[in-house]
Amino acid sequence: MKDLPLPEVYKLLEPGPVVLLTTARRGRHNIMTMSWHMMVDFTPPLIACVVSNGDYSFAALRATKECVIAIPDVSLAEKVVKIGNCSGSDTDKFAEFALTPTRAEKVSAPLIEECFANLECRVTDTRFVNKYGIFILEVVKAWKNPAKFDAKTIHHRGFGTFAVDGEIIHLSSEKP
Amino acid sequence: MKDLPLPEVYKLLEPGPVVLLTTARRGRHNIMTMSWHMMVDFTPPLIACVVSNGDYSFAALRATKECVIAIPDVSLAEKVVKIGNCSGSDTDKFAEFALTPTRAEKVSAPLIEECFANLECRVTDTRFVNKYGIFILEVVKAWKNPAKFDAKTIHHRGFGTFAVDGEIIHLSSEKP
């Protein structure tokens, strides 16, 4: 994993890939699958995401105010779905799905080594949590695996159906 | 355009496509290109999106509290980029880009006939607008063009680079 400059982070999330969110609390780490997220600002990178109070990760995220957003490529699709179909309340998901937790630099939540990018995040605003489950996150450190420069991400259409990244097109634009 | 049941709306936005947002105010309609949006709830469908106060659409959206989210397929990619690179302050974008505004049923903002789906939205919460530019929208009516059931959407990676939907995969999942 190499350092990814923070102003580049939006290029990874703006396309809307399914991501994995990790948390750690009282020595237990967990992973959840998440598709409801968006960029809110470029630099520092701010992200909004929805984590329901029905998700096991909710309490850890609210209490620790730290998480990692890990971006899986299509080779992990099956694990991504299975992670989303079980609960951290009774499953050690890193062990169950043979994923490797790696120490992050600035937060206690772990990186996922098998993911091509990892974003260390701090919760900066919880005012929208009670009504909407919306957390505002600031990315404080970002990592990318340079060997996976052509990673194809997956985009969820509901009930396990995904569009995989296909052709990449380049059009002339002055806008980030 | 056929009626799309509201509980199906998330399947269109959760994958993170680039969308077009239309507004209408004082007899003038406008279009902006938008990638910063996410689902917030299934039914009624709630969406969060970021519209900056630097965008010409901002004032119309805040004043009228109505908009349409129109979803273009890849055949419109060039127009989508051009729409994002000019301003409604000096351009009638429907005329300039040969797009057809169609009357919506529940809001004053127009549908875009060339888009394969159109979501009529009302702004239901503006408390996050001043700090983040985040609008909460409720979809009150949704349309889909059944002839374009296999529409390929585009996902923005910055500066006019897009991933186009490729292979569709189906994995077993109990989760919406």
Coordinates of C-alpha atoms in Angstrom, one line a residue:
Chain A
M1 CA 0.0 0.0 0.0
K2 CA 1.3 3.4 -1.0
D3 CA 0.3 6.8 0.2
L4 CA -2.6 8.3 -1.8
P5 CA -2.7 12.1 -1.8
L6 CA -5.9 13.3 -0.1
P7 CA -7.0 15.5 -3.0
E8 CA -7.2 12.3 -5.1
V9 CA -9.6 10.5 -2.8
Y10 CA -12.8 11.7 -4.5
K11 CA -11.8 10.0 -7.7
L12 CA -12.3 6.6 -5.9
L13 CA -15.6 7.3 -4.2
E14 CA -17.4 9.6 -6.7
P15 CA -18.0 6.7 -9.1
G16 CA -20.2 5.0 -6.4
P17 CA -18.5 1.6 -5.8
V18 CA -19.6 -0.8 -3.1
V19 CA -17.2 -0.4 -0.1
L20 CA -16.4 -2.1 3.1
L21 CA -16.4 -0.2 6.3
T22 CA -14.3 -1.4 9.2
T23 CA -14.5 -0.4 12.9
A24 CA -12.8 -1.5 16.0
R25 CA -14.0 -1.3 19.6
R26 CA -12.9 -3.0 22.8
G27 CA -10.4 -5.1 20.9
R28 CA -13.0 -6.4 18.4
H29 CA -13.0 -5.4 14.8
N30 CA -15.9 -5.7 12.4
I31 CA -16.7 -5.1 8.7
M32 CA -19.9 -4.0 7.0
T33 CA -20.8 -3.7 3.4
M34 CA -22.0 -0.2 2.3
S35 CA -23.3 1.4 -0.8
W36 CA -24.9 4.5 0.6
H37 CA -22.1 7.1 0.6
M38 CA -21.2 10.2 -1.3
M39 CA -18.4 12.8 -1.5
V40 CA -19.2 16.1 0.3
D41 CA -16.0 18.1 -0.3
F42 CA -12.7 17.6 -2.1
T43 CA -10.0 18.8 0.3
P44 CA -9.9 17.8 3.0
P45 CA -12.0 15.0 1.7
L46 CA -15.4 14.9 3.4
I47 CA -17.7 11.9 2.9
A48 CA -21.3 11.4 4.0
C49 CA -22.5 7.8 4.6
V50 CA -25.5 6.1 6.0
V51 CA -25.0 3.5 8.7
S52 CA -28.3 2.3 10.3
N53 CA -28.7 1.8 14.0
G54 CA -29.7 -1.7 13.0
D55 CA -26.2 -2.3 11.8
Y56 CA -23.8 -3.9 14.3
S57 CA -21.2 -1.4 13.3
F58 CA -23.4 1.6 14.3
A59 CA -22.5 1.6 18.0
A60 CA -18.7 1.2 17.3
L61 CA -18.8 4.0 14.7
R62 CA -20.6 6.4 17.0
A63 CA -18.6 5.6 20.1
T64 CA -15.1 5.6 18.6
K65 CA -15.7 8.1 15.8
E66 CA -13.3 6.2 13.6
C67 CA -13.5 3.9 10.7
V68 CA -11.8 2.7 7.5
I69 CA -13.5 2.7 4.1
A70 CA -11.9 -0.1 2.1
I71 CA -12.6 -0.4 -1.6
P72 CA -12.8 -4.0 -2.9
D73 CA -12.5 -4.9 -6.6
V74 CA -14.7 -7.4 -8.4
S75 CA -12.5 -10.4 -7.3
L76 CA -13.9 -9.9 -3.8
A77 CA -17.6 -9.6 -4.9
E78 CA -18.6 -12.9 -3.3
K79 CA -17.1 -12.0 0.0
V80 CA -18.6 -8.5 -0.1
V81 CA -22.1 -10.0 -0.4
K82 CA -21.5 -12.5 2.4
I83 CA -20.1 -9.8 4.7
G84 CA -23.4 -7.9 4.0
N85 CA -25.5 -11.0 4.9
C86 CA -24.2 -11.7 8.3
S87 CA -23.7 -9.7 11.5
G88 CA -20.6 -8.8 13.6
S89 CA -22.6 -9.7 16.7
D90 CA -21.9 -13.4 16.1
T91 CA -19.2 -13.5 13.4
D92 CA -15.6 -12.5 13.3
K93 CA -15.8 -11.4 9.6
F94 CA -12.0 -11.1 9.1
A95 CA -11.6 -14.7 10.1
E96 CA -14.7 -16.0 8.5
F97 CA -13.9 -14.5 5.1
A98 CA -10.1 -14.9 5.2
L99 CA -9.4 -11.1 5.0
T100 CA -6.3 -9.6 6.5
P101 CA -6.6 -6.7 9.0
T102 CA -3.7 -4.3 8.8
R103 CA -2.8 -1.6 11.3
A104 CA -3.9 1.9 10.1
E105 CA -1.7 4.9 10.8
K106 CA -4.2 7.4 12.3
V107 CA -7.3 5.4 13.4
S108 CA -7.8 2.3 15.4
A109 CA -10.0 0.6 12.8
P110 CA -8.1 -1.8 10.6
L111 CA -7.3 -1.5 6.9
I112 CA -8.2 -4.5 4.7
E113 CA -5.1 -5.7 2.9
E114 CA -7.0 -7.4 0.1
C115 CA -8.7 -4.1 -0.9
F116 CA -7.0 -1.9 -3.5
A117 CA -7.6 1.3 -1.6
N118 CA -8.2 2.1 2.1
L119 CA -9.3 5.4 3.5
E120 CA -8.7 6.2 7.2
C121 CA -11.6 8.3 8.5
R122 CA -12.7 10.3 11.5
V123 CA -16.3 11.1 12.2
T124 CA -16.5 14.9 12.3
D125 CA -20.3 15.5 12.5
T126 CA -23.0 13.3 14.1
R127 CA -25.9 15.8 14.0
F128 CA -27.7 13.9 11.3
V129 CA -27.3 10.5 12.8
N130 CA -30.4 10.3 14.9
K131 CA -32.8 11.3 12.1
Y132 CA -31.1 9.8 9.0
G133 CA -28.2 7.6 10.1
I134 CA -25.9 10.0 8.1
F135 CA -22.3 10.3 9.4
I136 CA -20.0 13.0 8.1
L137 CA -16.4 11.6 7.8
E138 CA -13.1 13.3 7.1
V139 CA -10.5 11.2 5.4
V140 CA -7.3 11.7 7.3
K141 CA -5.0 9.2 5.5
A142 CA -5.4 7.3 2.3
W143 CA -3.7 4.3 0.8
K144 CA -3.8 2.7 -2.6
N145 CA -2.2 -0.5 -3.9
P146 CA -0.3 0.6 -7.1
A147 CA -0.2 -3.0 -8.4
K148 CA -4.0 -2.8 -8.7
F149 CA -4.1 0.4 -10.8
D150 CA -6.8 -1.1 -13.1
A151 CA -9.0 -2.4 -10.3
K152 CA -12.6 -2.9 -11.5
T153 CA -15.2 -1.9 -8.8
I154 CA -18.7 -3.2 -8.4
H155 CA -21.9 -1.1 -8.2
H156 CA -24.9 -2.6 -6.4
R157 CA -28.3 -2.7 -8.1
G158 CA -30.1 -4.5 -5.2
F159 CA -30.3 -8.1 -4.0
G160 CA -26.8 -9.2 -5.1
T161 CA -26.9 -7.8 -8.6
F162 CA -24.0 -5.7 -9.5
A163 CA -22.7 -3.7 -12.5
V164 CA -18.9 -4.2 -12.9
D165 CA -16.8 -1.4 -14.3
G166 CA -16.5 -1.9 -18.0
E167 CA -15.1 0.4 -20.6
I168 CA -13.2 3.6 -19.4
I169 CA -14.0 6.6 -21.6
H170 CA -12.2 10.0 -21.5
L171 CA -14.0 13.2 -22.5
S172 CA -12.7 16.7 -22.5
S173 CA -13.6 18.4 -19.2
E174 CA -12.3 21.3 -17.1
K175 CA -14.2 20.1 -14.1
P176 CA -12.8 17.8 -11.4
Chain B
M1 CA -42.0 6.8 -19.9
K2 CA -43.8 4.4 -17.6
D3 CA -44.5 4.6 -13.9
L4 CA -41.7 3.2 -11.7
P5 CA -42.8 2.1 -8.2
L6 CA -41.1 4.2 -5.6
P7 CA -39.6 1.2 -3.7
E8 CA -37.6 0.4 -6.8
V9 CA -35.9 3.8 -7.0
Y10 CA -32.9 2.9 -4.9
K11 CA -31.8 0.4 -7.5
L12 CA -31.2 3.2 -9.9
L13 CA -29.2 5.5 -7.6
E14 CA -27.4 3.1 -5.3
P15 CA -24.9 2.1 -8.1
G16 CA -23.7 5.7 -8.2
P17 CA -24.4 6.9 -11.8
V18 CA -23.8 10.4 -12.9
V19 CA -27.2 12.2 -13.0
L20 CA -28.6 15.4 -14.3
L21 CA -30.6 17.6 -12.0
T22 CA -33.2 19.9 -13.4
T23 CA -34.8 22.9 -11.8
A24 CA -37.4 25.6 -12.9
R25 CA -37.8 29.0 -11.6
R26 CA -39.6 32.1 -12.9
G27 CA -40.2 30.3 -16.2
R28 CA -36.5 29.4 -16.7
H29 CA -35.4 25.8 -16.5
N30 CA -31.9 24.6 -16.0
I31 CA -29.8 21.4 -15.9
M32 CA -26.7 20.6 -13.9
T33 CA -24.5 17.5 -13.9
M34 CA -24.2 15.8 -10.5
S35 CA -22.3 12.9 -9.0
W36 CA -22.4 13.6 -5.3
H37 CA -25.6 11.9 -4.3
M38 CA -26.6 8.9 -2.2
M39 CA -29.7 7.0 -1.0
V40 CA -30.7 7.7 2.6
D41 CA -33.9 5.6 2.8
F42 CA -35.8 3.1 0.7
T43 CA -39.5 4.0 1.1
P44 CA -40.4 6.7 0.7
P45 CA -37.1 7.1 -1.2
L46 CA -34.9 9.7 0.4
I47 CA -31.8 11.0 -1.3
A48 CA -29.0 13.2 -0.1
C49 CA -27.2 15.3 -2.7
V50 CA -24.6 18.1 -2.7
V51 CA -25.4 21.3 -4.7
S52 CA -22.8 24.0 -4.1
N53 CA -23.9 27.6 -3.7
G54 CA -21.5 28.2 -6.6
D55 CA -23.8 26.2 -8.9
Y56 CA -26.4 28.3 -10.8
S57 CA -29.0 25.7 -9.8
F58 CA -28.5 26.3 -6.1
A59 CA -30.8 29.3 -5.8
A60 CA -33.6 27.7 -7.8
L61 CA -33.4 24.5 -5.8
R62 CA -33.4 26.3 -2.5
A63 CA -36.2 28.6 -3.4
T64 CA -38.6 26.2 -5.2
K65 CA -37.7 23.1 -3.2
E66 CA -38.3 21.0 -6.3
C67 CA -36.1 19.2 -8.8
V68 CA -35.9 16.3 -11.1
I69 CA -33.1 13.8 -11.1
A70 CA -32.8 12.4 -14.6
I71 CA -30.5 9.5 -15.3
P72 CA -28.6 9.5 -18.6
D73 CA -27.1 6.5 -20.3
V74 CA -23.7 6.4 -21.9
S75 CA -25.0 7.6 -25.2
L76 CA -25.5 11.0 -23.6
A77 CA -22.0 11.1 -22.0
E78 CA -20.7 14.0 -24.2
K79 CA -23.7 16.2 -23.4
V80 CA -23.5 15.3 -19.7
V81 CA -19.9 16.7 -19.7
K82 CA -20.8 19.8 -21.6
I83 CA -23.7 20.5 -19.3
G84 CA -21.3 20.3 -16.4
N85 CA -18.9 22.7 -18.1
C86 CA -21.2 25.7 -18.7
S87 CA -23.6 27.7 -16.6
G88 CA -27.3 28.2 -16.6
S89 CA -26.6 31.9 -16.0
D90 CA -25.9 32.4 -19.7
T91 CA -27.0 29.2 -21.4
D92 CA -30.3 27.6 -22.0
K93 CA -29.0 24.1 -21.7
F94 CA -32.1 22.3 -23.1
A95 CA -31.8 24.3 -26.3
E96 CA -28.0 24.3 -26.4
F97 CA -27.7 20.5 -26.1
A98 CA -30.9 19.5 -27.9
L99 CA -32.6 17.9 -24.9
T100 CA -36.4 17.8 -24.6
P101 CA -38.0 19.1 -21.4
T102 CA -41.2 17.2 -20.5
R103 CA -43.8 18.2 -18.0
A104 CA -43.5 16.4 -14.7
E105 CA -46.6 15.3 -12.8
K106 CA -45.9 16.6 -9.3
V107 CA -43.1 19.2 -9.5
S108 CA -42.5 22.2 -11.7
A109 CA -39.0 21.1 -12.8
P110 CA -39.0 19.3 -16.1
L111 CA -38.2 15.7 -16.9
I112 CA -35.6 15.1 -19.6
E113 CA -37.1 12.9 -22.3
E114 CA -33.8 11.5 -23.5
C115 CA -32.9 10.1 -20.1
F116 CA -34.0 6.5 -19.3
A117 CA -35.3 7.4 -15.8
N118 CA -36.6 10.5 -14.2
L119 CA -37.2 11.1 -10.5
E120 CA -39.5 13.9 -9.4
C121 CA -38.2 15.2 -6.1
R122 CA -39.2 17.6 -3.3
V123 CA -36.6 19.1 -0.9
T124 CA -37.6 18.0 2.6
D125 CA -34.7 19.2 4.7
T126 CA -32.4 22.1 4.2
R127 CA -30.7 22.2 7.6
F128 CA -27.4 20.9 6.1
V129 CA -27.3 23.3 3.2
N130 CA -25.4 26.1 4.7
K131 CA -22.6 24.1 6.1
Y132 CA -22.3 21.3 3.5
G133 CA -24.5 22.1 0.5
I134 CA -26.4 18.8 1.3
F135 CA -30.1 18.8 0.3
I136 CA -32.4 16.0 1.5
L137 CA -34.8 15.0 -1.3
E138 CA -37.9 12.8 -1.3
V139 CA -38.8 11.2 -4.5
V140 CA -42.5 11.7 -5.0
K141 CA -42.9 10.2 -8.5
A142 CA -40.6 8.1 -10.7
W143 CA -40.5 7.3 -14.4
K144 CA -38.6 4.8 -16.4
N145 CA -38.4 4.1 -20.1
P146 CA -39.1 0.4 -20.5
A147 CA -37.4 0.4 -24.0
K148 CA -34.1 1.2 -22.3
F149 CA -34.1 -1.7 -19.8
D150 CA -30.5 -2.4 -20.5
A151 CA -29.2 1.2 -20.2
K152 CA -25.5 1.5 -19.4
T153 CA -24.8 4.3 -16.9
I154 CA -21.6 6.2 -16.4
H155 CA -19.6 6.7 -13.2
H156 CA -17.3 9.8 -13.0
R157 CA -13.6 9.4 -12.0
G158 CA -12.8 13.1 -12.4
F159 CA -12.0 15.4 -15.2
G160 CA -14.2 13.7 -17.8
T161 CA -13.0 10.1 -17.2
F162 CA -15.8 7.7 -16.7
A163 CA -16.3 4.0 -16.1
V164 CA -19.2 2.7 -18.1
D165 CA -21.3 -0.2 -16.8
G166 CA -19.8 -3.5 -18.0
E167 CA -20.7 -7.0 -17.0
I168 CA -23.8 -7.5 -14.8
I169 CA -23.2 -10.2 -12.1
H170 CA -25.8 -11.9 -9.9
L171 CA -24.8 -13.2 -6.5
S172 CA -27.1 -14.8 -3.9
S173 CA -28.1 -12.2 -1.3
E174 CA -31.1 -11.6 1.0
K175 CA -30.4 -7.9 1.4
P176 CA -32.0 -5.2 -0.8

